[in-house]
PDB file of C-alpha atoms in Angstrom:
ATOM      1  CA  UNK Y   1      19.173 -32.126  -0.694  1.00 47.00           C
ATOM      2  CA  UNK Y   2      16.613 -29.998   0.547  1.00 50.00           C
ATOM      3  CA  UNK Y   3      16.011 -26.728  -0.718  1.00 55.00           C
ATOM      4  CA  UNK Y   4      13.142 -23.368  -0.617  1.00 49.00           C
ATOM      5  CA  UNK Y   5      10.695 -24.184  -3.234  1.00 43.00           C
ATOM      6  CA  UNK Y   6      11.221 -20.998  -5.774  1.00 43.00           C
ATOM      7  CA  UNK Y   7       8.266 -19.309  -7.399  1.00 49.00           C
ATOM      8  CA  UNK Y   8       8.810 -18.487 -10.769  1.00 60.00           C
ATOM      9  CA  UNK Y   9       6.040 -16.451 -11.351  1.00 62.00           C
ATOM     10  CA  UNK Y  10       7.349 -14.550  -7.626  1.00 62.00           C
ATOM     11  CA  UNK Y  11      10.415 -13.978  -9.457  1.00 78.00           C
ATOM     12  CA  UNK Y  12       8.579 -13.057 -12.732  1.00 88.00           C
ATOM     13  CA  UNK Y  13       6.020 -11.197 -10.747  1.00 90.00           C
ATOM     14  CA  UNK Y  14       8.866  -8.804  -9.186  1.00 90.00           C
ATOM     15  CA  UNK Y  15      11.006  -8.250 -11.875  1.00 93.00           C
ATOM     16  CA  UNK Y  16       8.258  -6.441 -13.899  1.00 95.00           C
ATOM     17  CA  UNK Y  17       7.610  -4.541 -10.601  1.00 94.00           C
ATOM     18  CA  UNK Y  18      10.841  -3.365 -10.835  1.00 94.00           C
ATOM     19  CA  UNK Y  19      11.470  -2.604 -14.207  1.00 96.00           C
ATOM     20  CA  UNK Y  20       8.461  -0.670 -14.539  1.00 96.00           C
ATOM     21  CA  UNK Y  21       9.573   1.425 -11.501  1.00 95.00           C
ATOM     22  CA  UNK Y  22      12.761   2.064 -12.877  1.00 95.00           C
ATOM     23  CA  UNK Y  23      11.065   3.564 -15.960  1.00 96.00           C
ATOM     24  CA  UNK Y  24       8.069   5.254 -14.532  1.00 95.00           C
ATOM     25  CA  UNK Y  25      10.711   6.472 -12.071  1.00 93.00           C
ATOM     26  CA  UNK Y  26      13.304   7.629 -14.830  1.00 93.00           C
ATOM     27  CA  UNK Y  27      10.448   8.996 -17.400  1.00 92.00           C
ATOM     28  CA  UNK Y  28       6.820   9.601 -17.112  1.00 88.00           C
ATOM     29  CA  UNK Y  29       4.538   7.405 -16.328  1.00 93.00           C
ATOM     30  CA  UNK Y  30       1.848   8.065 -19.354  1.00 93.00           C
ATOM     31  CA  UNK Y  31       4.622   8.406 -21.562  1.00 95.00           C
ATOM     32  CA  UNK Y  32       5.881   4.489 -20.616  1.00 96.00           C
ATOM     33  CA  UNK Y  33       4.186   1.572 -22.441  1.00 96.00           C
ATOM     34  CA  UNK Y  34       3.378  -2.133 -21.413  1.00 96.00           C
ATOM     35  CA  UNK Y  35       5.220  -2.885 -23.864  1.00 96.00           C
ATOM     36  CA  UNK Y  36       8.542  -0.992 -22.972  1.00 97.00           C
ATOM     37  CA  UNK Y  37       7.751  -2.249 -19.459  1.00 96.00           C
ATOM     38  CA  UNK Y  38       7.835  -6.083 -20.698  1.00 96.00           C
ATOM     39  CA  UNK Y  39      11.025  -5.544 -23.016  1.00 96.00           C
ATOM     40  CA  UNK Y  40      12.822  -4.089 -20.098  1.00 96.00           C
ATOM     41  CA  UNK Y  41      11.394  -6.718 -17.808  1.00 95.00           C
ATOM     42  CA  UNK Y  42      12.805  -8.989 -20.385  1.00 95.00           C
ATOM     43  CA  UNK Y  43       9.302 -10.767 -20.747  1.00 94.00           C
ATOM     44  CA  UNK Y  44       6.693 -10.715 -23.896  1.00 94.00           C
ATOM     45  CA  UNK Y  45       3.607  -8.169 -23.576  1.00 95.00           C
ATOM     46  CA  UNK Y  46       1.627 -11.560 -23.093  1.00 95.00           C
ATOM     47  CA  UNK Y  47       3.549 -12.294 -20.378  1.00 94.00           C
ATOM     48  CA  UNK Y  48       3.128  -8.828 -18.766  1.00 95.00           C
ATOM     49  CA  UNK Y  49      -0.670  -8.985 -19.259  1.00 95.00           C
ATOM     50  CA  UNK Y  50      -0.582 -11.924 -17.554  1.00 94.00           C
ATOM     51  CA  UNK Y  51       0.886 -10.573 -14.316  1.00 94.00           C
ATOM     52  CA  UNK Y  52      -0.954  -7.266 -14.438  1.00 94.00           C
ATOM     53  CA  UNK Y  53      -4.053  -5.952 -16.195  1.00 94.00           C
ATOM     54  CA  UNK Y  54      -2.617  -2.195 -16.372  1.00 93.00           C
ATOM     55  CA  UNK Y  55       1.019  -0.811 -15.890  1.00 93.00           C
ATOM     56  CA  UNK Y  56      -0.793   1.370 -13.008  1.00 93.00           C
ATOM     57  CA  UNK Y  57      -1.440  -2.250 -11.424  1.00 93.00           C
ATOM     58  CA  UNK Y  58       2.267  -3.056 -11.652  1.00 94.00           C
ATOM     59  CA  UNK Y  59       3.339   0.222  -9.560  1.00 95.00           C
ATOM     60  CA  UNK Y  60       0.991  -1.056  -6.640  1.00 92.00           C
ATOM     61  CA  UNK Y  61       2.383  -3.907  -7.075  1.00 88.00           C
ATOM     62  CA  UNK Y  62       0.639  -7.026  -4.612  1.00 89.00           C
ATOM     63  CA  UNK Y  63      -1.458  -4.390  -2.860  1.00 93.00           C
ATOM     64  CA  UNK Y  64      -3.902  -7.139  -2.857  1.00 93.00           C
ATOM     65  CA  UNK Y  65      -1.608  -9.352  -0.469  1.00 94.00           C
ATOM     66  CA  UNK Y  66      -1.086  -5.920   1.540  1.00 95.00           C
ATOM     67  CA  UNK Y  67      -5.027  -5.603   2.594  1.00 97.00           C
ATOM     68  CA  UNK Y  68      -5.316  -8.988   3.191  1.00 98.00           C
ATOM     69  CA  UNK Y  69      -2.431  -8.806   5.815  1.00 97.00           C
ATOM     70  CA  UNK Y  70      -4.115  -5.486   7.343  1.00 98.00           C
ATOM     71  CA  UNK Y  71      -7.608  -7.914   7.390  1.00 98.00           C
ATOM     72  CA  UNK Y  72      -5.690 -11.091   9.069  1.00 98.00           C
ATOM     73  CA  UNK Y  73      -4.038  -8.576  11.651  1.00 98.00           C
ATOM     74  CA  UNK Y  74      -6.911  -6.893  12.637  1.00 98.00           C
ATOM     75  CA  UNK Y  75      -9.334  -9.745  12.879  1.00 97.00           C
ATOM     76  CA  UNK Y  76      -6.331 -11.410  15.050  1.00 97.00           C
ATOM     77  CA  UNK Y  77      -6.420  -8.161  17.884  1.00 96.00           C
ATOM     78  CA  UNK Y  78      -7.633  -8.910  21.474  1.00 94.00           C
ATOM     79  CA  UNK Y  79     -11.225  -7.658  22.769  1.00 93.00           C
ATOM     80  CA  UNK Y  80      -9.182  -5.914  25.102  1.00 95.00           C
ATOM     81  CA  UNK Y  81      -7.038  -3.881  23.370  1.00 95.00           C
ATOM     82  CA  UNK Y  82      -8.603  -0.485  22.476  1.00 95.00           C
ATOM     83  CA  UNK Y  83     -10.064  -0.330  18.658  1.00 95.00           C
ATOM     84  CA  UNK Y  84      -7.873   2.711  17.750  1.00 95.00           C
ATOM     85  CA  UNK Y  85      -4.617   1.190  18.681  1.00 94.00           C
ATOM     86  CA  UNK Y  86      -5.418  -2.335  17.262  1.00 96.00           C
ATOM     87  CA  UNK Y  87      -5.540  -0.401  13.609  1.00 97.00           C
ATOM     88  CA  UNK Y  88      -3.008   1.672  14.439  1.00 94.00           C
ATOM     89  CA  UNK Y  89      -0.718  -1.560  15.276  1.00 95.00           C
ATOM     90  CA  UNK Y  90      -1.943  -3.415  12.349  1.00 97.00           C
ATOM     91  CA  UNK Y  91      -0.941  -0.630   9.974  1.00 95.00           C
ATOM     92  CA  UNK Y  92       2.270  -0.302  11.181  1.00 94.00           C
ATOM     93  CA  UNK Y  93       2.830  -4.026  11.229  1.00 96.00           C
ATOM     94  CA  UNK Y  94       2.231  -4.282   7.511  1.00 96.00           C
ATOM     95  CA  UNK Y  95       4.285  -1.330   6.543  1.00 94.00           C
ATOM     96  CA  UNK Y  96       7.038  -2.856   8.190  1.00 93.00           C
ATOM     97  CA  UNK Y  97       9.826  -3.431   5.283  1.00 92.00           C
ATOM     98  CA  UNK Y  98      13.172  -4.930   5.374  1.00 92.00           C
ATOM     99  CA  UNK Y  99      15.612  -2.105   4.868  1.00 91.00           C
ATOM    100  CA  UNK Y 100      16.966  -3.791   1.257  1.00 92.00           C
ATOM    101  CA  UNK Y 101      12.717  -2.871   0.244  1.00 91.00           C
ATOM    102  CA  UNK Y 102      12.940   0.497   1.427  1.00 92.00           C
ATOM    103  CA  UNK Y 103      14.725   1.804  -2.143  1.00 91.00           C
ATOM    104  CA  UNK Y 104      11.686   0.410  -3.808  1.00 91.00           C
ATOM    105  CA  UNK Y 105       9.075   1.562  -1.619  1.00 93.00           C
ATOM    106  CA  UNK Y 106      10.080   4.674  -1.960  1.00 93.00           C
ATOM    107  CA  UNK Y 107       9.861   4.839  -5.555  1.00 93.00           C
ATOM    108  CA  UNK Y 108       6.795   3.070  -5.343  1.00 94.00           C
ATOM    109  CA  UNK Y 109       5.520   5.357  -3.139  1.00 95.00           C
ATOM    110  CA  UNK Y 110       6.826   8.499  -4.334  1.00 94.00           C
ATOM    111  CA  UNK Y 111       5.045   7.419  -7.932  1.00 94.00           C
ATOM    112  CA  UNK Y 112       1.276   7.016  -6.123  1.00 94.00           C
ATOM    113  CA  UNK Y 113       1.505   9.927  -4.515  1.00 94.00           C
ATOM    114  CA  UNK Y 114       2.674  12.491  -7.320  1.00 92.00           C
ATOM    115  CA  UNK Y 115       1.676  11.002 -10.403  1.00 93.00           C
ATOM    116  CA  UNK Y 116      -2.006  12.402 -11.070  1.00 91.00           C
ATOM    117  CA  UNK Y 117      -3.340   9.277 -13.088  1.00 89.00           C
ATOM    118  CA  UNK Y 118      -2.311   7.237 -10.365  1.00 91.00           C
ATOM    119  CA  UNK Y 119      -3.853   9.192  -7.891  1.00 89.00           C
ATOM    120  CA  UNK Y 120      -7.334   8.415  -9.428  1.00 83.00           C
ATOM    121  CA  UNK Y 121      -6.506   4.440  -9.504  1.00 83.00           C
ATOM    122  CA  UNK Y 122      -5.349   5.134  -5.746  1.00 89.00           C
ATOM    123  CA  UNK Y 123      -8.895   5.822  -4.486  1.00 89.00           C
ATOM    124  CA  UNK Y 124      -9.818   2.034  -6.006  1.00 88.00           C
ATOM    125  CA  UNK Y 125      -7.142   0.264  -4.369  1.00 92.00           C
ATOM    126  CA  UNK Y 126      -7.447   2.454  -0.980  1.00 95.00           C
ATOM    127  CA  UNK Y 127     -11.284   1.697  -0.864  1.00 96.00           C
ATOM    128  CA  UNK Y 128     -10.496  -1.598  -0.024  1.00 96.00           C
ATOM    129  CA  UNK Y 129      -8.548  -0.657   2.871  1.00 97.00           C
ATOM    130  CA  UNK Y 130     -11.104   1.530   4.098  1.00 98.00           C
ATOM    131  CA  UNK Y 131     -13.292  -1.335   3.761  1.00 98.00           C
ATOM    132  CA  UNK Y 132     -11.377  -3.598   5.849  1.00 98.00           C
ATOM    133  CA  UNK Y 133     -10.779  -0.831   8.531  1.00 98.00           C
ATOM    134  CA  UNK Y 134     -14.143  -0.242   8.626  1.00 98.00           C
ATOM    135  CA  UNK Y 135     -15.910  -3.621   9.020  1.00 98.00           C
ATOM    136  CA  UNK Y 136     -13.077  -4.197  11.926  1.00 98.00           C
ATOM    137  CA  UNK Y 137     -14.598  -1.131  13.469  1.00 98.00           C
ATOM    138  CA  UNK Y 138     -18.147  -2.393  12.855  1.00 98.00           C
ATOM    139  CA  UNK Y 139     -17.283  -5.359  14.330  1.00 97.00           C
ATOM    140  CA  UNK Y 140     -15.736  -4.069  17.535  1.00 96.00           C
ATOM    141  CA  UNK Y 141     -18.543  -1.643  18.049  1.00 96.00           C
ATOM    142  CA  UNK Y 142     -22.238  -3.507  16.957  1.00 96.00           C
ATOM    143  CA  UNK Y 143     -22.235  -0.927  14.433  1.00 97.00           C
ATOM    144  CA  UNK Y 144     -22.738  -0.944  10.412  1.00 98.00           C
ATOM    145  CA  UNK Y 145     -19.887  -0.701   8.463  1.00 98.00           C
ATOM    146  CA  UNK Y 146     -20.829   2.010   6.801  1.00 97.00           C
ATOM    147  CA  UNK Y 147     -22.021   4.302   9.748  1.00 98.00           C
ATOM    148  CA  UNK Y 148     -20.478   7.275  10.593  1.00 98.00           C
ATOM    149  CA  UNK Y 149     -17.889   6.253  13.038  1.00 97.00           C
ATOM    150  CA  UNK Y 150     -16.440   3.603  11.326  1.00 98.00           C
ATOM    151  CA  UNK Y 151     -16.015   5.229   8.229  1.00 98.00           C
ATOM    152  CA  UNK Y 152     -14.805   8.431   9.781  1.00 97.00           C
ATOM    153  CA  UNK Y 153     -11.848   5.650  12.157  1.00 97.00           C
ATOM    154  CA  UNK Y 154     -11.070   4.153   8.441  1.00 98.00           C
ATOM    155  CA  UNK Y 155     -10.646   7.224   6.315  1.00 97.00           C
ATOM    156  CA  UNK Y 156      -9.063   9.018   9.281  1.00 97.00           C
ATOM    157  CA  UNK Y 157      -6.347   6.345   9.730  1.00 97.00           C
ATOM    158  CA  UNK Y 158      -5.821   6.009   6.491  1.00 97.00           C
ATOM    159  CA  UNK Y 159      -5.351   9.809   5.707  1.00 97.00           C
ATOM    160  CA  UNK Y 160      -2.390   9.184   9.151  1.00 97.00           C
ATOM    161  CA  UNK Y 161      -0.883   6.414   7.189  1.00 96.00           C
ATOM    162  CA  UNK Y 162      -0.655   8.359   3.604  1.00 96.00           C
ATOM    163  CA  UNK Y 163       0.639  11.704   5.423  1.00 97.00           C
ATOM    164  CA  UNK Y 164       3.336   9.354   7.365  1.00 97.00           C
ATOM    165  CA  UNK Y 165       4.897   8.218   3.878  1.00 96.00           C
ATOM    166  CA  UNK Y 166       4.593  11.530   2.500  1.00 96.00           C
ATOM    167  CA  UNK Y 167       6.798  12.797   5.559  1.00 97.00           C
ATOM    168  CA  UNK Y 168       8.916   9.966   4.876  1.00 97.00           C
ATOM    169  CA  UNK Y 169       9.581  10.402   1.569  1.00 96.00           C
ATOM    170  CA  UNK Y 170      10.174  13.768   2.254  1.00 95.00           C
ATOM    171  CA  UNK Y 171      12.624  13.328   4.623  1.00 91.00           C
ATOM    172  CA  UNK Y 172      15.266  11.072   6.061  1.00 82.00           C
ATOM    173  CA  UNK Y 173      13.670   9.633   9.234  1.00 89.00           C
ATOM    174  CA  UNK Y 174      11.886   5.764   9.720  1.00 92.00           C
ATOM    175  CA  UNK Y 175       8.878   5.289   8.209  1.00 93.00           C
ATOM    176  CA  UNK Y 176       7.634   3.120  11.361  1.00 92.00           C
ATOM    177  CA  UNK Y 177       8.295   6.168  13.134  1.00 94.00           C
ATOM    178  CA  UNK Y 178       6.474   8.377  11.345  1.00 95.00           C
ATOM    179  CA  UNK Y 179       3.596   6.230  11.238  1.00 95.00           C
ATOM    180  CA  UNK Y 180       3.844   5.790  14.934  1.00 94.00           C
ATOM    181  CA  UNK Y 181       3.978   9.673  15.202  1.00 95.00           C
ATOM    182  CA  UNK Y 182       0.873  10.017  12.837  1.00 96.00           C
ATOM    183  CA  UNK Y 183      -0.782   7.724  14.955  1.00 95.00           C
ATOM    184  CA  UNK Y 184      -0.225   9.053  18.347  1.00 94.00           C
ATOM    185  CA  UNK Y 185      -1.621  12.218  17.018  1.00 95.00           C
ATOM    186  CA  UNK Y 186      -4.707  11.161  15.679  1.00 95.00           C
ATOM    187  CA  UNK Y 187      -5.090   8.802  18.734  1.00 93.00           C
ATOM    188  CA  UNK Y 188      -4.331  11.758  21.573  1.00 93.00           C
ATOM    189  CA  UNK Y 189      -6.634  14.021  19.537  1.00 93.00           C
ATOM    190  CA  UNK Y 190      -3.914  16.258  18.314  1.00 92.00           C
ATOM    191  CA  UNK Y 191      -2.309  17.427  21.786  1.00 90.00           C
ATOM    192  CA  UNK Y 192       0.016  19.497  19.904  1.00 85.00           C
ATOM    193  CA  UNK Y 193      -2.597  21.758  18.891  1.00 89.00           C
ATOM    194  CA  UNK Y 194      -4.259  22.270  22.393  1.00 81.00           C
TER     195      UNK Y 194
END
């Protein structure tokens, strides 16, 4: 019989994740411990520490895997298609959650955007996607990655991207449609305000 190979450490990996969204969710965040994370996990602290350096590391969960997707997309995009609309796809391609992730996203989400010490970590792990955005930018236009243009495409896409989930957490709408809606507008130059 032939069967999916299943990853412990997967399972492992996402059952922290969700235990310590339940609790940062439920409580506050600097109030919750490793250790009450890993007990409600069902796991030893060792065994948390082992997944995740910091419980702020287990809201973002594989936000690692995330940037490498956005990297593999956009180095994938055609010379032809325009450089705005090849991040703009790319993003919304790797926001793009099954409807059973979407209760978890949005506490995930919800928790990086309101709690204040996980604002600060969020400038870390967004750097990286800034990074990404920025080299593809580079490399679509001879320039540097950190010149002006492609920092200004990478923070300015970004900045659509965060304000999308903020709508959609807000609200009760798609979040691929509010990301396509952020990105229109940044792409048309704001028409609305014209």
């Amino acid at each position: 019989m032939t069967g999916a190979v299943v990853d412990p450490r997967g399972i492992t990996r996402a059952r922290i994740e969700a235990a310590a969204l339940e609790l940062f969710t439920r409580r506050d965040f600097e109030t919750v411990t490793a250790d009450e994370v890993a007990d409600a996990a069902g796991i030893s602290r060792r065994t948390f520490f082992r997944h995740f350096a910091t419980k702020a590391d287990a809201v973002w969960g594989d936000f690692h895997g995330h940037v490498q997707r956005l990297q593999e997309l956009l180095a994938a995009t055609s010379d032809d298609q325009p450089v705005l609309a090849s991040i703009c796809a790319a993003y919304v391609e790797v926001n793009d959650y099954p409807g059973a992730d979407l209760p978890l996203l949005r506490e995930r989400m919800r928790l990086i955007l309101t709690e204040p010490a996980l604002q600060a970590h969020s400038q870390v792990r967004y750097a990286d996607v800034d990074r990404v955005v920025a080299e593809h930018v580079a490399r679509r236009t001879g320039d540097r990655p950190g010149a002006l243009v492609p920092r200004l495409v990478a923070l300015s896409t970004r900045a659509a991207a965060t304000t999308a989930f903020e709508t959609w957490l807000a609200g009760d709408g798609s979040l691929a449609d509010d990301l396509h809606a952020a990105f229109d507008q940044l792409a048309a130059g704001f028409p609305t305000l014209r």
